[in-house]
mmCIF file of C-alpha atoms in Angstrom:
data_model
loop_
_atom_site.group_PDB
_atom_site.id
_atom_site.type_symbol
_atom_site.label_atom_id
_atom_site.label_comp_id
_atom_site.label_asym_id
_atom_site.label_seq_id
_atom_site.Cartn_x
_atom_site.Cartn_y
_atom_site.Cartn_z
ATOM 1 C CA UNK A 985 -3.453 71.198 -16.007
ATOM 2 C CA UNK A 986 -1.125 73.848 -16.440
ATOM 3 C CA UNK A 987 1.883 73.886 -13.459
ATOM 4 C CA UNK A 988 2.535 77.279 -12.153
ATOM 5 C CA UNK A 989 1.813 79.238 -8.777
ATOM 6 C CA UNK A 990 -1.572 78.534 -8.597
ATOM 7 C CA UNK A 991 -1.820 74.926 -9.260
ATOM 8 C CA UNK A 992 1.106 74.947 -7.015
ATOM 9 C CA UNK A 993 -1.165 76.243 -4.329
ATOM 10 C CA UNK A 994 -3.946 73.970 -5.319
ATOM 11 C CA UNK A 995 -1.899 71.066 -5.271
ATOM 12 C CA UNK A 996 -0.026 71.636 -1.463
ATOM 13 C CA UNK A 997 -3.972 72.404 -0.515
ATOM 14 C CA UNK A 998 -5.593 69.124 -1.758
ATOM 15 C CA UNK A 999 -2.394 66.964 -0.522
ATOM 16 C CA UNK A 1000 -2.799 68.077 3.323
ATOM 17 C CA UNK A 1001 -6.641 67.336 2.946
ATOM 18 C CA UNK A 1002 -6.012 64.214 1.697
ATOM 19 C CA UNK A 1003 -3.774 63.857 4.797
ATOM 20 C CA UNK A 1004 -5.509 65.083 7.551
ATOM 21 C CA UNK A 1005 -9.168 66.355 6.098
ATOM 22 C CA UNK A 1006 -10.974 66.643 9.438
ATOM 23 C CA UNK A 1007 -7.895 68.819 10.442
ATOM 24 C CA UNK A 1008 -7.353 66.198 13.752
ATOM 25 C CA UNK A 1009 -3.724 66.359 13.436
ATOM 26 C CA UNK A 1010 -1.849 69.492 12.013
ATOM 27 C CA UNK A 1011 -2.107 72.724 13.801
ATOM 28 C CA UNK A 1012 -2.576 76.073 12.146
ATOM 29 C CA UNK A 1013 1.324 76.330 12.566
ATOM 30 C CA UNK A 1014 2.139 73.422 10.378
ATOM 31 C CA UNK A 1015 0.099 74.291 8.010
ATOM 32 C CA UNK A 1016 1.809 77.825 8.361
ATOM 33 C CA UNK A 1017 5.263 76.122 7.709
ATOM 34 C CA UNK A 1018 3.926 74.107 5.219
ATOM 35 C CA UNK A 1019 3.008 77.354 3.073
ATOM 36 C CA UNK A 1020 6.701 78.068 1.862
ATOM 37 C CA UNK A 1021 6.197 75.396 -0.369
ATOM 38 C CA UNK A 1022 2.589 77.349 -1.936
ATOM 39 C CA UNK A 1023 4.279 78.854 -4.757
ATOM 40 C CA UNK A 1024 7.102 75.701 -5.521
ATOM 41 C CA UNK A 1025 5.781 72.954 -5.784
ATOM 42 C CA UNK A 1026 5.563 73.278 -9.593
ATOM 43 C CA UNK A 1027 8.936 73.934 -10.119
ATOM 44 C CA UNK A 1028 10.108 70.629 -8.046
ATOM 45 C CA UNK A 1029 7.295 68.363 -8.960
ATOM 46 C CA UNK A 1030 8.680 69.381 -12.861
ATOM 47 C CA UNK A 1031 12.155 68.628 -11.698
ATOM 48 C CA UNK A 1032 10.641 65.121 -10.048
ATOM 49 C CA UNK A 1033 11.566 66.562 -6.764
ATOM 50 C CA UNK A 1034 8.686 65.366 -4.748
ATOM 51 C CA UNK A 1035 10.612 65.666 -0.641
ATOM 52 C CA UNK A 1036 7.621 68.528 0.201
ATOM 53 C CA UNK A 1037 5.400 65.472 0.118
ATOM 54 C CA UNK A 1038 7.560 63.179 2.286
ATOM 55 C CA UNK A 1039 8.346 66.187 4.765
ATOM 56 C CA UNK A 1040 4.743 66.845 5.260
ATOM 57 C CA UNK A 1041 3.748 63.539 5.277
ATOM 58 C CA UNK A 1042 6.443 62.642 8.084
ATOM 59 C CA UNK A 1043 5.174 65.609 10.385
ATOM 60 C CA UNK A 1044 1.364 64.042 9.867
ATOM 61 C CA UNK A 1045 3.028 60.538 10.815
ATOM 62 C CA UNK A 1046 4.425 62.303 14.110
ATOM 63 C CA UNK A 1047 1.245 64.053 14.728
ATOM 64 C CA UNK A 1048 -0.971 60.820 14.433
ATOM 65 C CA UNK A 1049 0.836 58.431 16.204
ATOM 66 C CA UNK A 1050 1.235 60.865 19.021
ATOM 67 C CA UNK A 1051 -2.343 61.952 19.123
ATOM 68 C CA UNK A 1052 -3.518 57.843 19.131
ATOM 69 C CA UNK A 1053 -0.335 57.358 21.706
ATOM 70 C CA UNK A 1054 -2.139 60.042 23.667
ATOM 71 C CA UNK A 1055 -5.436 58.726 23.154
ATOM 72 C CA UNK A 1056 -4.980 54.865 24.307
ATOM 73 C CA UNK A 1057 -3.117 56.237 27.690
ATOM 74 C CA UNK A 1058 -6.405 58.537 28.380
ATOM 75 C CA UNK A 1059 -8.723 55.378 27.405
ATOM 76 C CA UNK A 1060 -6.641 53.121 29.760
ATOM 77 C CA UNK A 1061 -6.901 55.293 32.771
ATOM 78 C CA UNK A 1062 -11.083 54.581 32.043
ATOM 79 C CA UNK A 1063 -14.277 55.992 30.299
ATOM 80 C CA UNK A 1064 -15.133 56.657 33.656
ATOM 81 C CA UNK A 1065 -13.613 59.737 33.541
ATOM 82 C CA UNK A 1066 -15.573 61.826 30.707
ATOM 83 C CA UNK A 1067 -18.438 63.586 32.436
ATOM 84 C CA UNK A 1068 -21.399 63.147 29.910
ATOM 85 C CA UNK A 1069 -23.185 65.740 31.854
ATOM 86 C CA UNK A 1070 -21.519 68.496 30.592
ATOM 87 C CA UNK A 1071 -23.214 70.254 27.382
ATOM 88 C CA UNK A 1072 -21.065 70.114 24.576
ATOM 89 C CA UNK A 1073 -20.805 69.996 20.931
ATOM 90 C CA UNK A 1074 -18.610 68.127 18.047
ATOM 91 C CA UNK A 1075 -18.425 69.942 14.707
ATOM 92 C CA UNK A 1076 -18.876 66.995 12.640
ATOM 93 C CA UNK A 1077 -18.337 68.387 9.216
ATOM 94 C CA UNK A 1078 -15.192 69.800 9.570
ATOM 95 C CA UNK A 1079 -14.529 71.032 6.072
ATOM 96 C CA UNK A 1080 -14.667 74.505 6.342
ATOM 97 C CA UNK A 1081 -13.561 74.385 10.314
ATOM 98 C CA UNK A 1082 -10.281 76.140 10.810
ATOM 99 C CA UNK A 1083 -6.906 74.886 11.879
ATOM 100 C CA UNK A 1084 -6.523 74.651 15.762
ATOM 101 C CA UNK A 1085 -3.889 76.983 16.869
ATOM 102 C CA UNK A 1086 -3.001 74.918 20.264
ATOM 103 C CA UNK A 1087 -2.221 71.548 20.786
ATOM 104 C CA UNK A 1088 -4.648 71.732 24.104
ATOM 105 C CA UNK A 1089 -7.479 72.816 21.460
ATOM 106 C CA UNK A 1090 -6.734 69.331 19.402
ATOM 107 C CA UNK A 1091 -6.356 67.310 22.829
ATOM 108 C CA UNK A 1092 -10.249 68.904 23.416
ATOM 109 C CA UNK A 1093 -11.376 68.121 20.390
ATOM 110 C CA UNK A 1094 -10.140 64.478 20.389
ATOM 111 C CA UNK A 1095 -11.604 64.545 23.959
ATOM 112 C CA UNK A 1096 -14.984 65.358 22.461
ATOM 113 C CA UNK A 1097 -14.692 62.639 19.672
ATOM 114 C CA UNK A 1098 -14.015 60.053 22.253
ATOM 115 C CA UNK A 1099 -17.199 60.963 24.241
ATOM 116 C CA UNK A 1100 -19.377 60.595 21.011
ATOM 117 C CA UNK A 1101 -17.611 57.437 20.431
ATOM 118 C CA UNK A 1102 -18.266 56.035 23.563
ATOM 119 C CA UNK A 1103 -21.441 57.240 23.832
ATOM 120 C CA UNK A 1104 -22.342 55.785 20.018
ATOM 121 C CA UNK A 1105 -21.016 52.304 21.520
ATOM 122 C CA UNK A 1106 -23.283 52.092 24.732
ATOM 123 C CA UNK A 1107 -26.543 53.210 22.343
ATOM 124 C CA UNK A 1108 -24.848 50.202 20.328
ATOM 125 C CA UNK A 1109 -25.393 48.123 23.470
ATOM 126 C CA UNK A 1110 -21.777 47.388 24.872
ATOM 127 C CA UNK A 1111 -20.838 47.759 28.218
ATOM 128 C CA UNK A 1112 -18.280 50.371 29.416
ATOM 129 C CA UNK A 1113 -15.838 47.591 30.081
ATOM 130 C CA UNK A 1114 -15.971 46.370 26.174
ATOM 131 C CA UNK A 1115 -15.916 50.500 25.175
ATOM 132 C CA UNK A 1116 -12.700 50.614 26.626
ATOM 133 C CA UNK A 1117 -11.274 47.680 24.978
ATOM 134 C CA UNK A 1118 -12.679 48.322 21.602
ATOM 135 C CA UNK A 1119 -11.369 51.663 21.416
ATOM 136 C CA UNK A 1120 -7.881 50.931 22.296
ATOM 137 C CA UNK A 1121 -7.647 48.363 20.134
ATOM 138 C CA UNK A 1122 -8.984 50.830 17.615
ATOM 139 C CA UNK A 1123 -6.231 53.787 18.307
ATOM 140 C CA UNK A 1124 -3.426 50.565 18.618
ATOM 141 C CA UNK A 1125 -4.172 49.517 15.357
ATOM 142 C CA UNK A 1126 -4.446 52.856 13.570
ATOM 143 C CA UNK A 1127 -0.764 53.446 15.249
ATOM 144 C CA UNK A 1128 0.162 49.929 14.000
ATOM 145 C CA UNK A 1129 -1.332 50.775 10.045
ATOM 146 C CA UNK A 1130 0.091 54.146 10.265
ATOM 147 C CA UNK A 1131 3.800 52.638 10.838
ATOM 148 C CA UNK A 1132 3.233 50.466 7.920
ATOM 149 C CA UNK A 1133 2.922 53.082 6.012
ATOM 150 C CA UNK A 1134 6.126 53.304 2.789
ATOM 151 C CA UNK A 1135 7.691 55.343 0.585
ATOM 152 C CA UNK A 1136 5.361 53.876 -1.847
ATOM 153 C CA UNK A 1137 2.328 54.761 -0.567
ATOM 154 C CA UNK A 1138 3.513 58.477 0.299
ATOM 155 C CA UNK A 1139 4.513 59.092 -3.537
ATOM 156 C CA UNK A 1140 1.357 57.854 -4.273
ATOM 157 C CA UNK A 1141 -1.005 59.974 -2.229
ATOM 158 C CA UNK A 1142 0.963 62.823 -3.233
ATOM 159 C CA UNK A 1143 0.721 62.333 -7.231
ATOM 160 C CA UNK A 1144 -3.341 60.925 -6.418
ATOM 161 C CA UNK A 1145 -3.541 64.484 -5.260
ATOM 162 C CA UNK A 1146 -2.051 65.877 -7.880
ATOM 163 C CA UNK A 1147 -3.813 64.161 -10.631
ATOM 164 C CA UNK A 1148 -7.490 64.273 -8.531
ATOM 165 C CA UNK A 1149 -6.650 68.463 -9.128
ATOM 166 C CA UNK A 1150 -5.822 67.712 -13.290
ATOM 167 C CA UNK A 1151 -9.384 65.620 -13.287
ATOM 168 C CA UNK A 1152 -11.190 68.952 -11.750
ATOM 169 C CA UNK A 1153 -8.988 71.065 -13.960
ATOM 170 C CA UNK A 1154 -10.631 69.311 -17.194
ATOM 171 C CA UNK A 1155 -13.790 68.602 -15.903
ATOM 172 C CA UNK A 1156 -14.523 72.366 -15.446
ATOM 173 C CA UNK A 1157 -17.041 73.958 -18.050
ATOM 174 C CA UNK A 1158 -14.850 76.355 -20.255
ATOM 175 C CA UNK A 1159 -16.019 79.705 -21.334
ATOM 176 C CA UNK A 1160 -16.203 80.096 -25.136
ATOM 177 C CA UNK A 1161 -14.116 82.649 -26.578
ATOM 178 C CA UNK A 1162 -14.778 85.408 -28.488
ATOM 179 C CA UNK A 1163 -13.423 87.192 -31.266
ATOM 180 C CA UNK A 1164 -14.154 90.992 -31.151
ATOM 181 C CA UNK A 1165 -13.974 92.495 -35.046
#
């Protein structure tokens, strides 16, 4: 794969899905902020100047653990409080959904995941006592694994991403050329 502008692009594009690919996390702002870096990455990743990938991946750190902080004090307060008679929807393939703007959109969305978990767990048979407890041991633990989280394993994403983008690059059919006379 050939670094320049584009791949630059690709590259800053595949690392934040990697990061966040349901798009739980950033808001359209980060990702905003994040775009100064669309048309460099080339030059620093030549230069072995990989801190876009630590700055990003520091703001997704923040944004996680503050979302699962936020998460475990809703879930202690009780699953008694989602009303399950309201009609709602979860886009579950988020893929092509966009970037929330607001934080209050993410909080809704989260919101909205929780219910389906819940919900999910009482089909499953547990009682609304055990919901609570499994899911904030779920969000403590995802805080806990996302504090373990080193150096190491940042650099790593971040060249994963950049070498899962030279894979596509050579596994795409190439056009023969042609010789006009």
């Amino acid at each position: 794969m050939i670094l320049n502008d584009a791949s630059s692009g690709k590259l800053l594009d595949e690392y934040i899905t990697n990061l966040d690919p349901s798009k739980s996390f950033f808001l359209e702002q980060d990702i905003e902020e994040f775009s100064r870096f669309r048309t460099e990455l080339d030059e620093m990743l030549e230069l072995g100047d990989v801190s876009p990938a630590f700055l990003i991946f520091n703001r997704y750190v923040f944004l996680s653990v503050s979302q699962f902080q936020r998460i475990v004090k809703i879930l202690e307060k009780g699953i008694d409080q989602f009303d399950f008679t309201i009609d709602e929807s979860l886009l579950i393939n988020r893929e092509k959904a966009e970037w929330k703007s607001k934080q209050a959109d993410l909080d809704n969305f989260w919101r909205k995941r929780l219910k389906d978990s819940i919900i999910s767990l009482r089909l499953a048979g547990k009682k609304d006592n055990e919901i609570g407890e499994m899911l904030i041991k779920r969000f403590k633990n995802r805080i806990k694994r996302t504090a373990q989280t080193n150096s190491e394993d940042v650099f790593q994403l971040y060249i994963n991403s950049f070498t899962r983008l030279s894979l596509i690059h050579i596994s795409e059919p190439t056009r023969p050329l042609y010789i006009s006379y």
